[in-house]
C-alpha positions as protocol buffer text, in pm:
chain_id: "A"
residue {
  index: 1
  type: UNK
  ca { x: 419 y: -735 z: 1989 }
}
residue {
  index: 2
  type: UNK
  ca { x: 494 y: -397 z: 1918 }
}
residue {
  index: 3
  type: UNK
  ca { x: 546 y: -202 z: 1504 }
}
residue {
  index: 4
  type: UNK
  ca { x: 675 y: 129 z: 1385 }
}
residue {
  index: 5
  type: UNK
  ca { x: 435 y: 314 z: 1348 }
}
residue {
  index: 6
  type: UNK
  ca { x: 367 y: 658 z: 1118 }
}
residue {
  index: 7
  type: UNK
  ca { x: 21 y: 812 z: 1175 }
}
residue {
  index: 8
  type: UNK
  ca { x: -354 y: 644 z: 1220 }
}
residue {
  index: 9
  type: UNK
  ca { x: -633 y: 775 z: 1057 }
}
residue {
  index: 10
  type: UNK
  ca { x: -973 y: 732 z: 1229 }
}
residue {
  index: 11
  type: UNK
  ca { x: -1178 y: 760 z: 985 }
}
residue {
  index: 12
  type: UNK
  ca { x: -1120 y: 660 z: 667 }
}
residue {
  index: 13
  type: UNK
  ca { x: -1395 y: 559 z: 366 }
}
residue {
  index: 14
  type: UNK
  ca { x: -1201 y: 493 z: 105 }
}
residue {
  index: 15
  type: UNK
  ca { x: -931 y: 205 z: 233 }
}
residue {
  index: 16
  type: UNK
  ca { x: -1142 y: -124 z: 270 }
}
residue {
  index: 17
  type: UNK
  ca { x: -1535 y: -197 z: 269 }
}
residue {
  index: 18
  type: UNK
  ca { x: -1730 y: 80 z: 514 }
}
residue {
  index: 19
  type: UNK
  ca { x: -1559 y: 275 z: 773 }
}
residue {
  index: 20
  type: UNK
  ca { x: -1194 y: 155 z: 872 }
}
residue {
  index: 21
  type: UNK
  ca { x: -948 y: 285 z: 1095 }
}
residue {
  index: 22
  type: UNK
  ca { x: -662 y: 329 z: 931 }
}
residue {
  index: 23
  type: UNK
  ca { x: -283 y: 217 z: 1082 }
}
residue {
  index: 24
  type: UNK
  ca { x: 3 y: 364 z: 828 }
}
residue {
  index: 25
  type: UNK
  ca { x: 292 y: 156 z: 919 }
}
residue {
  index: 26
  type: UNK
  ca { x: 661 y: 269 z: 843 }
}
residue {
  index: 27
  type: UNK
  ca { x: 944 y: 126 z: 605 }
}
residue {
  index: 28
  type: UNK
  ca { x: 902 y: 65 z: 240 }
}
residue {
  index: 29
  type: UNK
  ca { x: 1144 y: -50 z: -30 }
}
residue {
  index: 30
  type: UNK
  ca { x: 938 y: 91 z: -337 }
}
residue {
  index: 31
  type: UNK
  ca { x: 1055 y: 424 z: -439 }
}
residue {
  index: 32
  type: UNK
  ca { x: 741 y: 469 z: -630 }
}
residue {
  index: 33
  type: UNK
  ca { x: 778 y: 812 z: -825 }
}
residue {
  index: 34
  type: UNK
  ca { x: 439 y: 958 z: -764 }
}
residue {
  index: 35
  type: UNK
  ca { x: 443 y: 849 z: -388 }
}
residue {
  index: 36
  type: UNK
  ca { x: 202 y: 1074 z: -160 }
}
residue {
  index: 37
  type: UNK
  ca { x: 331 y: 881 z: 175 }
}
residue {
  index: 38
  type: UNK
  ca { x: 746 y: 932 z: 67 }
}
residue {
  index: 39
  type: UNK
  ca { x: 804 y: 1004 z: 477 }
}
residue {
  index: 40
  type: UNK
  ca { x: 646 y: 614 z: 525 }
}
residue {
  index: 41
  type: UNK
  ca { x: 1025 y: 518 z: 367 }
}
residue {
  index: 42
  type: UNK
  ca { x: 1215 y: 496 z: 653 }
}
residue {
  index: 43
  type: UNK
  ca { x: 1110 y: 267 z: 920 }
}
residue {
  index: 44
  type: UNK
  ca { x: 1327 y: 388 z: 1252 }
}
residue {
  index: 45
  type: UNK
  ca { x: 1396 y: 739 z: 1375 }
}
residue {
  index: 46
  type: UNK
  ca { x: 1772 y: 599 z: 1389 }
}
residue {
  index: 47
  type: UNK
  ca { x: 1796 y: 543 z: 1058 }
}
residue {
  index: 48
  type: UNK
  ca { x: 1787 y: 939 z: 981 }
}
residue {
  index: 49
  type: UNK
  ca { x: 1972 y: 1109 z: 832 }
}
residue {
  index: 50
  type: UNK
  ca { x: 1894 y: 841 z: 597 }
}
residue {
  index: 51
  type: UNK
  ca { x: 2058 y: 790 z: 211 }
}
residue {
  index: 52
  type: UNK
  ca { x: 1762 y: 722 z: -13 }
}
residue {
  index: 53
  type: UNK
  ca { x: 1806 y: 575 z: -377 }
}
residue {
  index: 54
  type: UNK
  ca { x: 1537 y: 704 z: -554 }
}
residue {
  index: 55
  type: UNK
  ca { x: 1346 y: 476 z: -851 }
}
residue {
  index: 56
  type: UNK
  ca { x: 1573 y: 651 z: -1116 }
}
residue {
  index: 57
  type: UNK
  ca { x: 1895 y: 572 z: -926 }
}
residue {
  index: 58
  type: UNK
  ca { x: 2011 y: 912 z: -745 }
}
residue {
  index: 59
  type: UNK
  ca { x: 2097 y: 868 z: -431 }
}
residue {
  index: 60
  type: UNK
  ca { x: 1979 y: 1205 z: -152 }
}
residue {
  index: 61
  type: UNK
  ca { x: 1980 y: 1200 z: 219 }
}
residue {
  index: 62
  type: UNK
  ca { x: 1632 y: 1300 z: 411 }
}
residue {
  index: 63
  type: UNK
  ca { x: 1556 y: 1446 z: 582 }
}
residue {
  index: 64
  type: UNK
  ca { x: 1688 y: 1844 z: 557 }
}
residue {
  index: 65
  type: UNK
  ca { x: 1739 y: 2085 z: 838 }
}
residue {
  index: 66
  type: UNK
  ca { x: 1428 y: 2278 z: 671 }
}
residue {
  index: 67
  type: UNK
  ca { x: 1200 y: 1940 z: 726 }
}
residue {
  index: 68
  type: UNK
  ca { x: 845 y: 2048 z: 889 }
}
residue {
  index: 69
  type: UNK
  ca { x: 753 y: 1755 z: 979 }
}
residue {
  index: 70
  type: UNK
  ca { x: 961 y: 1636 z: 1244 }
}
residue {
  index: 71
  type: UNK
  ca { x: 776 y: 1450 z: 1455 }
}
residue {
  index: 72
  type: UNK
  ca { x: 634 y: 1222 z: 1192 }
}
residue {
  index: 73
  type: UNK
  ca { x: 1027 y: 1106 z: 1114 }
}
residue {
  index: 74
  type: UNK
  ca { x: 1288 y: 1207 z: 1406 }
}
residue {
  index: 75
  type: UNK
  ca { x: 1068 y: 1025 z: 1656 }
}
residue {
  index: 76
  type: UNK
  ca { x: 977 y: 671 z: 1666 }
}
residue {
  index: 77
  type: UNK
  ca { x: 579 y: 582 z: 1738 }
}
residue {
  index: 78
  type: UNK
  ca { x: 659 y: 239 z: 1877 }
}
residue {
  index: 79
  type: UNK
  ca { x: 321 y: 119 z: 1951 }
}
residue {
  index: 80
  type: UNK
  ca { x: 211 y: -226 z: 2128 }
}
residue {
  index: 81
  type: UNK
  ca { x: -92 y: -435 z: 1909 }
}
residue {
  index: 82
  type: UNK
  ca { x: -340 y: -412 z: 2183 }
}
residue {
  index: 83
  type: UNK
  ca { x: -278 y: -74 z: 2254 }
}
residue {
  index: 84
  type: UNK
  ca { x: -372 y: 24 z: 1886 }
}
residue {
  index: 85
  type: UNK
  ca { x: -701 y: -219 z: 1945 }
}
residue {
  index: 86
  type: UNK
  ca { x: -787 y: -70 z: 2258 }
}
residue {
  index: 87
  type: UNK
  ca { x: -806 y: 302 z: 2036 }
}
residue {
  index: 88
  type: UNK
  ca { x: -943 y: 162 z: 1771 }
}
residue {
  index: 89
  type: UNK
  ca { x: -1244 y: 5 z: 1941 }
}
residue {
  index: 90
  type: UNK
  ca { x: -1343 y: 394 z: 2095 }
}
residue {
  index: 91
  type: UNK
  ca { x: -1461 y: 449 z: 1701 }
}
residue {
  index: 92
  type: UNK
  ca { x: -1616 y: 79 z: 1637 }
}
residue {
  index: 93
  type: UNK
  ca { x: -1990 y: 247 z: 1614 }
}
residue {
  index: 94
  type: UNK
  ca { x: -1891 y: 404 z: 1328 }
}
residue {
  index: 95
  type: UNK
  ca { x: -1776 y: 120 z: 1104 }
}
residue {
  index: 96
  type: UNK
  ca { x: -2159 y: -47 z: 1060 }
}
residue {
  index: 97
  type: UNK
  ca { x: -2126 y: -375 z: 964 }
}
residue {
  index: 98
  type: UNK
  ca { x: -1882 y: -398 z: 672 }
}
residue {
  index: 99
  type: UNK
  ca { x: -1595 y: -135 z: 820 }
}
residue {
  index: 100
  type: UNK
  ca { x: -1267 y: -244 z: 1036 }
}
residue {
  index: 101
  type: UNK
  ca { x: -950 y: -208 z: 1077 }
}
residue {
  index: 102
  type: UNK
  ca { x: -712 y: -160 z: 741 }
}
residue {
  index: 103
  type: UNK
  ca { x: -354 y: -150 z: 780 }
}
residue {
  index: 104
  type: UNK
  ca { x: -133 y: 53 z: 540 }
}
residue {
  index: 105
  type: UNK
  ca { x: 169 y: 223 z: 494 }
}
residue {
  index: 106
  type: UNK
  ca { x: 514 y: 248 z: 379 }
}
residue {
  index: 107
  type: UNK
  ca { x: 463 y: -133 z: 360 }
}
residue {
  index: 108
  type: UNK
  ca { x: 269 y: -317 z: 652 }
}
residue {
  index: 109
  type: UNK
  ca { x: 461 y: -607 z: 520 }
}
residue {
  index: 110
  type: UNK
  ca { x: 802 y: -523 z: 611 }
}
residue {
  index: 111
  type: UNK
  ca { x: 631 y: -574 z: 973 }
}
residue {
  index: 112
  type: UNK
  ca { x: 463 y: -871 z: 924 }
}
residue {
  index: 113
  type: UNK
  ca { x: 515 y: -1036 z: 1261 }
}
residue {
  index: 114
  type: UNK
  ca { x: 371 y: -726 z: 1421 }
}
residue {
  index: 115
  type: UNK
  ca { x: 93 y: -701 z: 1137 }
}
residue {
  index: 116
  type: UNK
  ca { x: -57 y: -1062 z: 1252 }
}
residue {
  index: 117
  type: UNK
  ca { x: -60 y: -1033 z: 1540 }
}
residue {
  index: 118
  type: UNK
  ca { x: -273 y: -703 z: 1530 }
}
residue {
  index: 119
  type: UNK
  ca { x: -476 y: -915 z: 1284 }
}
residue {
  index: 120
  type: UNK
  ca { x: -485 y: -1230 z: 1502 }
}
residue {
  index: 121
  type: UNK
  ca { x: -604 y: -1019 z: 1811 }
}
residue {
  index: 122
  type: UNK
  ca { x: -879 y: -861 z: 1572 }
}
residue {
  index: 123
  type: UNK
  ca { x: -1045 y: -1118 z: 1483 }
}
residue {
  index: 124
  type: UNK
  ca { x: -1074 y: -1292 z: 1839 }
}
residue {
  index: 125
  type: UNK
  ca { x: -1277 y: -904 z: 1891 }
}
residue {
  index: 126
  type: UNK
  ca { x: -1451 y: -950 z: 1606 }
}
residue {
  index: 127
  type: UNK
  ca { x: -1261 y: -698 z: 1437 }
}
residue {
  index: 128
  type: UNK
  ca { x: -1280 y: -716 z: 1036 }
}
residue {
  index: 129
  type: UNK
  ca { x: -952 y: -680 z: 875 }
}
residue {
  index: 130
  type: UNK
  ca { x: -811 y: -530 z: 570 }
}
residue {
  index: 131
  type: UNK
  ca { x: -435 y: -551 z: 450 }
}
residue {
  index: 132
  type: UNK
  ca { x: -326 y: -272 z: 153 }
}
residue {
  index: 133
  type: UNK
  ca { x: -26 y: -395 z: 9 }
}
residue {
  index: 134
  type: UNK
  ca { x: 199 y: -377 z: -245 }
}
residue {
  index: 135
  type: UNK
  ca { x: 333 y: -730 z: -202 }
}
residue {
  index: 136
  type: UNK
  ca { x: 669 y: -617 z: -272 }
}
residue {
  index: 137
  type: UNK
  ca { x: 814 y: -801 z: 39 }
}
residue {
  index: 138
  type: UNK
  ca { x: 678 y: -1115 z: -92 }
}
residue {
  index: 139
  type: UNK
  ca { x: 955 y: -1418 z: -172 }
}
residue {
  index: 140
  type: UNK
  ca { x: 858 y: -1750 z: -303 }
}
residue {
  index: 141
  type: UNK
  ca { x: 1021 y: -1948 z: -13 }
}
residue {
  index: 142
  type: UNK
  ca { x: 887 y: -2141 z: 213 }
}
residue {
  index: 143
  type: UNK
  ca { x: 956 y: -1929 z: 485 }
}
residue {
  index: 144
  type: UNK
  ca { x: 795 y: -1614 z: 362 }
}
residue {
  index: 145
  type: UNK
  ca { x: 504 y: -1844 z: 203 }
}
residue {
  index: 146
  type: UNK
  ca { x: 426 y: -1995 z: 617 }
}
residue {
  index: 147
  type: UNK
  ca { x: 450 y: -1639 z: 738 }
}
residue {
  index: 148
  type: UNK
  ca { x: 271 y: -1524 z: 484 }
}
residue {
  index: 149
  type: UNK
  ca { x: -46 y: -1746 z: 543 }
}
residue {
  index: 150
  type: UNK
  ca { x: -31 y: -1723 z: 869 }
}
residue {
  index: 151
  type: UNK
  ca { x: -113 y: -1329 z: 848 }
}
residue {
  index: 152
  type: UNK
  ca { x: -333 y: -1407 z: 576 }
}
residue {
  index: 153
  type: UNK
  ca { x: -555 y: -1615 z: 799 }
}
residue {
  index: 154
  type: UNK
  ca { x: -663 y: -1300 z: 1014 }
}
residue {
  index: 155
  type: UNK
  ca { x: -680 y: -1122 z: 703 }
}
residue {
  index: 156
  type: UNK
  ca { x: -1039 y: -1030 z: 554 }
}
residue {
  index: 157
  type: UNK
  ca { x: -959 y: -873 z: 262 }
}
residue {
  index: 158
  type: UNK
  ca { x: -623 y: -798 z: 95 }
}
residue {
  index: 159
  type: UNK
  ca { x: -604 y: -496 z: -151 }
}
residue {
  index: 160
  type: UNK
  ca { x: -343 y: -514 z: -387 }
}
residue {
  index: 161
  type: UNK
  ca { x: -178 y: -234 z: -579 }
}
residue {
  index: 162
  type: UNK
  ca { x: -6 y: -324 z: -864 }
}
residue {
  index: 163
  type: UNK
  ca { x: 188 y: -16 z: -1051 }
}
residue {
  index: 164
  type: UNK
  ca { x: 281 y: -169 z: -1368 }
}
residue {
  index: 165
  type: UNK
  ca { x: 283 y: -486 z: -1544 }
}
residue {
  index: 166
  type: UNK
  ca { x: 553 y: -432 z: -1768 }
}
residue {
  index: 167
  type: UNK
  ca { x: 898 y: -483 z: -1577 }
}
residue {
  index: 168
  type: UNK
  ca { x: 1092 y: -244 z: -1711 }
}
residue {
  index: 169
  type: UNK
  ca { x: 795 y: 23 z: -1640 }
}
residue {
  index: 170
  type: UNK
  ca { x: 784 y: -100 z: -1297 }
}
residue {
  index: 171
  type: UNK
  ca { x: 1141 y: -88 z: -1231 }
}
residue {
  index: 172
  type: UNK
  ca { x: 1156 y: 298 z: -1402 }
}
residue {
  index: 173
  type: UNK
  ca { x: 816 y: 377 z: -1161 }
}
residue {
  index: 174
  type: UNK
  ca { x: 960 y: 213 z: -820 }
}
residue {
  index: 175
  type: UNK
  ca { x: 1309 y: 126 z: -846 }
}
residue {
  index: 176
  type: UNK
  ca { x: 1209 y: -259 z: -782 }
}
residue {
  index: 177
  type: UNK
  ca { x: 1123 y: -554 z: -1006 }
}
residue {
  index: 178
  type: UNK
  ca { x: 740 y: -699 z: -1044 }
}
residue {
  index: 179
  type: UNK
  ca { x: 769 y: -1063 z: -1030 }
}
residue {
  index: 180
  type: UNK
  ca { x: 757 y: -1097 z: -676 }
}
residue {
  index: 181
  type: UNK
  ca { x: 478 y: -879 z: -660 }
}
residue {
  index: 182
  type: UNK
  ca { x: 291 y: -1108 z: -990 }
}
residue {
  index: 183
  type: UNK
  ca { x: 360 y: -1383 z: -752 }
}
residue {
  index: 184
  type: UNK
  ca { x: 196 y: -1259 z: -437 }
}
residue {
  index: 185
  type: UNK
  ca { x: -91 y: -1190 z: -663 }
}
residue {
  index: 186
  type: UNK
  ca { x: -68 y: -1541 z: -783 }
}
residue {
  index: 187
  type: UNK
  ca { x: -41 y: -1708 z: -430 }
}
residue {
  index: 188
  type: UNK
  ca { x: -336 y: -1535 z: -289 }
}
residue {
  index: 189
  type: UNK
  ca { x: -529 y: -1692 z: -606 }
}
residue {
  index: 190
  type: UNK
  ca { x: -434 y: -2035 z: -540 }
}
residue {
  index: 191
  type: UNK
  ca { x: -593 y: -1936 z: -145 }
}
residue {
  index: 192
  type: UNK
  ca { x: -858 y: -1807 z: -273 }
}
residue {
  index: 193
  type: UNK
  ca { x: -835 y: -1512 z: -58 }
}
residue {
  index: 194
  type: UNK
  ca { x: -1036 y: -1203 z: -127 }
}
residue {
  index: 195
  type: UNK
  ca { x: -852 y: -880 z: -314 }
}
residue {
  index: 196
  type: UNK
  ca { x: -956 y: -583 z: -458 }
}
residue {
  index: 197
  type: UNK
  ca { x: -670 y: -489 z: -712 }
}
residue {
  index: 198
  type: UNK
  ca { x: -559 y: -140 z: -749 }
}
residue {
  index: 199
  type: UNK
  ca { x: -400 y: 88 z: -1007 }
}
residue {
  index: 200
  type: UNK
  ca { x: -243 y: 434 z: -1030 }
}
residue {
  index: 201
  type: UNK
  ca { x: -321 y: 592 z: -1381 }
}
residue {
  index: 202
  type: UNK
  ca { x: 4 y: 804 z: -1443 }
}
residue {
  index: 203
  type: UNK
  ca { x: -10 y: 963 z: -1754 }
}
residue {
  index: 204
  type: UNK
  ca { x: 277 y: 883 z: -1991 }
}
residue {
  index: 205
  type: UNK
  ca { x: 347 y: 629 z: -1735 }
}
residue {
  index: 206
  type: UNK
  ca { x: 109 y: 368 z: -1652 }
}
residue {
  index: 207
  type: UNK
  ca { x: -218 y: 455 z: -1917 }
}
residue {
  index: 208
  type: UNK
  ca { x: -91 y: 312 z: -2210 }
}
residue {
  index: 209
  type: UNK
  ca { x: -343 y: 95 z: -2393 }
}
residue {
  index: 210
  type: UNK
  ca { x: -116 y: -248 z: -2467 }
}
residue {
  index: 211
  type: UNK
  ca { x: -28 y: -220 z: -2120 }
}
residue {
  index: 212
  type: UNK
  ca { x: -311 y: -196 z: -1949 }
}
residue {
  index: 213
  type: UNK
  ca { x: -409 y: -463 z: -2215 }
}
residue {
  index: 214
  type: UNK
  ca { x: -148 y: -702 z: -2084 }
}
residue {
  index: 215
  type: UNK
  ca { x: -286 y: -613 z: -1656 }
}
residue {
  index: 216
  type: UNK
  ca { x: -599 y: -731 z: -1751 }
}
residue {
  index: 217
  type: UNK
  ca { x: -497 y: -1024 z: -1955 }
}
residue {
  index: 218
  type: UNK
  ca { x: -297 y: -1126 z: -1657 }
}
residue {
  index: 219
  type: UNK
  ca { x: -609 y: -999 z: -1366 }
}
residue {
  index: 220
  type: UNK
  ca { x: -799 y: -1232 z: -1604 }
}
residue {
  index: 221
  type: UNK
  ca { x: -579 y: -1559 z: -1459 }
}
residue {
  index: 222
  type: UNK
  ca { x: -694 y: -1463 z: -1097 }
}
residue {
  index: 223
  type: UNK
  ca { x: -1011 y: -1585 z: -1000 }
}
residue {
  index: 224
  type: UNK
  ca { x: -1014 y: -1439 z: -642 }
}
residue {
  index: 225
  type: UNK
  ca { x: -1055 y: -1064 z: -757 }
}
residue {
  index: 226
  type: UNK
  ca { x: -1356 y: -879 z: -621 }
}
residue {
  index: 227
  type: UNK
  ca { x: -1311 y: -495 z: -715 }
}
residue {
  index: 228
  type: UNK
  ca { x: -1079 y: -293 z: -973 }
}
residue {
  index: 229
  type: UNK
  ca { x: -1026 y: 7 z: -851 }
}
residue {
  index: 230
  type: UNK
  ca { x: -858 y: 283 z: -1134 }
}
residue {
  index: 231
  type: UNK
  ca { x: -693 y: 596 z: -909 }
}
residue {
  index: 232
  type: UNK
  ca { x: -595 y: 955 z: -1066 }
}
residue {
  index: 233
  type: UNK
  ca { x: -262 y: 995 z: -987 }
}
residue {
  index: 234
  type: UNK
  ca { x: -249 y: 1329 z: -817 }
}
residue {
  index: 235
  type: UNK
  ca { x: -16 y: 1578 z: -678 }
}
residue {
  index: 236
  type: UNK
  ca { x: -91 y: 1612 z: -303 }
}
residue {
  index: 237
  type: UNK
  ca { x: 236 y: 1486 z: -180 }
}
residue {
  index: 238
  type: UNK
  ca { x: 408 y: 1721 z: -338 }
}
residue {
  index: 239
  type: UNK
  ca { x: 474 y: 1900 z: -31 }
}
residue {
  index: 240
  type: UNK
  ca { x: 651 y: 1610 z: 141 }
}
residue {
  index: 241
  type: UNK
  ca { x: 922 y: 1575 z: -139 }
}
residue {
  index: 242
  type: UNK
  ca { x: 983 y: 1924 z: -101 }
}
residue {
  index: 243
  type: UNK
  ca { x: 993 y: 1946 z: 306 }
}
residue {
  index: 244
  type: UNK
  ca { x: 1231 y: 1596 z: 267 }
}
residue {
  index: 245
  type: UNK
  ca { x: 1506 y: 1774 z: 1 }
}
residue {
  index: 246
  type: UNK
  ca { x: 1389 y: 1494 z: -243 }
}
residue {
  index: 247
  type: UNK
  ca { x: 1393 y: 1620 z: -651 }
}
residue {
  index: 248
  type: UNK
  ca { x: 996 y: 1501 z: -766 }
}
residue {
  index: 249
  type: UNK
  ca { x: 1031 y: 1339 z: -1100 }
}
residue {
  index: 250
  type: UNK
  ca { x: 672 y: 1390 z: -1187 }
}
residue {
  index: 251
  type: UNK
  ca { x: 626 y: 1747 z: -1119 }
}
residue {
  index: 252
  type: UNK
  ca { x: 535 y: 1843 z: -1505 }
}
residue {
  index: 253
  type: UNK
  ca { x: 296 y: 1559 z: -1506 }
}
residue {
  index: 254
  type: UNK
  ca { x: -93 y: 1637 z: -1483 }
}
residue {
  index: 255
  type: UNK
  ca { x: -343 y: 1406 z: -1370 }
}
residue {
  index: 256
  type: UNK
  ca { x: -510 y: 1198 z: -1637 }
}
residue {
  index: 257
  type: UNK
  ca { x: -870 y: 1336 z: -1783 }
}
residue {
  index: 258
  type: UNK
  ca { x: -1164 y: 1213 z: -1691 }
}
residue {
  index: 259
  type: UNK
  ca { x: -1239 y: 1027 z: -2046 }
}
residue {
  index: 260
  type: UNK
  ca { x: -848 y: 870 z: -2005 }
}
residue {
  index: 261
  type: UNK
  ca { x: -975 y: 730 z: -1653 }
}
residue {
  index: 262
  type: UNK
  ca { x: -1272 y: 560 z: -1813 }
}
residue {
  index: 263
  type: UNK
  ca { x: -1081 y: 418 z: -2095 }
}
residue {
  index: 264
  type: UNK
  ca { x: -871 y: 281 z: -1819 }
}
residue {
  index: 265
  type: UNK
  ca { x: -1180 y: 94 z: -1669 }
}
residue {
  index: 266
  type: UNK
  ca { x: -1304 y: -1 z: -1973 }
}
residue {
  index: 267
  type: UNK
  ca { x: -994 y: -196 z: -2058 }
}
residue {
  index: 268
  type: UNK
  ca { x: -916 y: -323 z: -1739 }
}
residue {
  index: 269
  type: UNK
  ca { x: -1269 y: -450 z: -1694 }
}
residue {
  index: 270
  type: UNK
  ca { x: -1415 y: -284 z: -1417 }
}
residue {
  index: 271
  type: UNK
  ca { x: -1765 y: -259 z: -1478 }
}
residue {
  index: 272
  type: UNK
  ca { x: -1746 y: -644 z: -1403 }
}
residue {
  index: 273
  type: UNK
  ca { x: -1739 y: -553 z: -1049 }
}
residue {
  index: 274
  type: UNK
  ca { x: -2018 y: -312 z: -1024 }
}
């Protein structure tokens, strides 16, 4: 089984419990406005010069001649499960016992045949597993539903971002609607399957009181949660946007202050987790 993949990190303490090495897949649908990954988008070299709709509806082409990045986009990383095992393994006395393998992205979903099989052939190494997702992929069929457990089987942990619970808001921060996303939430609930939940705090955007209110009124449903983690949006992928000809919405926007953060947690709970 081979995936498209963009970059691995070895190292990585802040995507999963411990250590993990990190696999950043490639292809995503969200256009998410504050994206730090926006060269995850496209999934196959082929696909460039690719048109890109953008979450406010303007449609660009990426990359442009001036792109310094190159070899992240204009050549595809077409990598075989066990080979990515086989390197991950040279860094397995690192992890201690909680770290593992996390796959990100883009969207590991979009790959999801690839994504369990990496997962399947983890676990029979006795490899723990961690799946960051925004669930966007997610359809309540049954097709996607059997696919979908049978990658969540091999998966240890899922973390979940969710960037807004208002629909509108979501659709004006990604280009794409929620309630698939809600749903995915939802499902992994009813199989009890462990998720930490994650949320961007863009100011203007996503830190308004009533709706961070209305997350945690719906977080409260879930009984599967484990960890609420509040991020800072920031402005590192800046660069990208720029390098890839693509106009960043959010350029005027600062990151929130530290006493906006912890009204953030406060509201959405997170001291419950500590």
């Amino acid at each position: 089984m081979k995936g498209y993949i963009h970059s691995i990190e070895s190292f990585g303490s802040s995507d999963g419990p411990g250590i993990r090495f990190i696999v950043f897949m490639r292809g995503c649908a969200m256009r998410c406005r504050y994206c730090h990954n926006a060269d995850t988008w496209v999934m196959r070299a082929s696909d460039y010069p690719a048109g890109i709709t953008l979450a406010g509806g303007e449609r660009i082409t990426v990359p442009n001649p001036d792109c310094f990045f190159p070899e992240n986009l204009l050549h595809d990383d077409i990598r075989e499960s066990d080979d990515i095992l086989d390197q991950a393994e040279r860094y397995r006395n690192y992890w201690g016992e909680r770290g593992g393998i996390t796959v990100s992205g883009g969207e590991p979903m979009l790959q999801m045949d690839f994504v369990t099989d990496l997962f399947r052939k983890a676990h029979d190494r006795g490899i723990n597993t961690c799946l960051d997702t925004s669930g966007q992929p997610f359809r309540e069929t049954d097709e996607m539903i059997e696919r979908t457990d049978k990658l969540l089987e091999d998966t240890d942990l899922v973390m979940l971002d969710i960037k807004h619970i208002d629909p509108e808001k979501h659709m004006f921060l990604t280009g794409q609607p929620n309630d698939n996303i809600l749903s995915f939430a939802r499902h992994l609930d009813t199989i009890n399957k462990r998720v930490w939940i994650r949320h961007v705090l863009v100011p203007g955007i996503t830190d308004n009181d009533a709706d961070l209110m209305r997350l945690r009124q719906f977080l409260d449903t879930l009984s599967n949660i484990e960890r609420i983690d509040v991020l800072p949006y920031h402005t590192m992928g800046i660069y990208k946007w720029k390098s890839l000809g693509m106009p960043y919405s959010l350029k005027d926007t600062s990151p929130p202050s530290a006493d906006r953060v912890e009204r953030a947690k406060e509201i959405l709970g997170v001291s419950r987790f500590i």
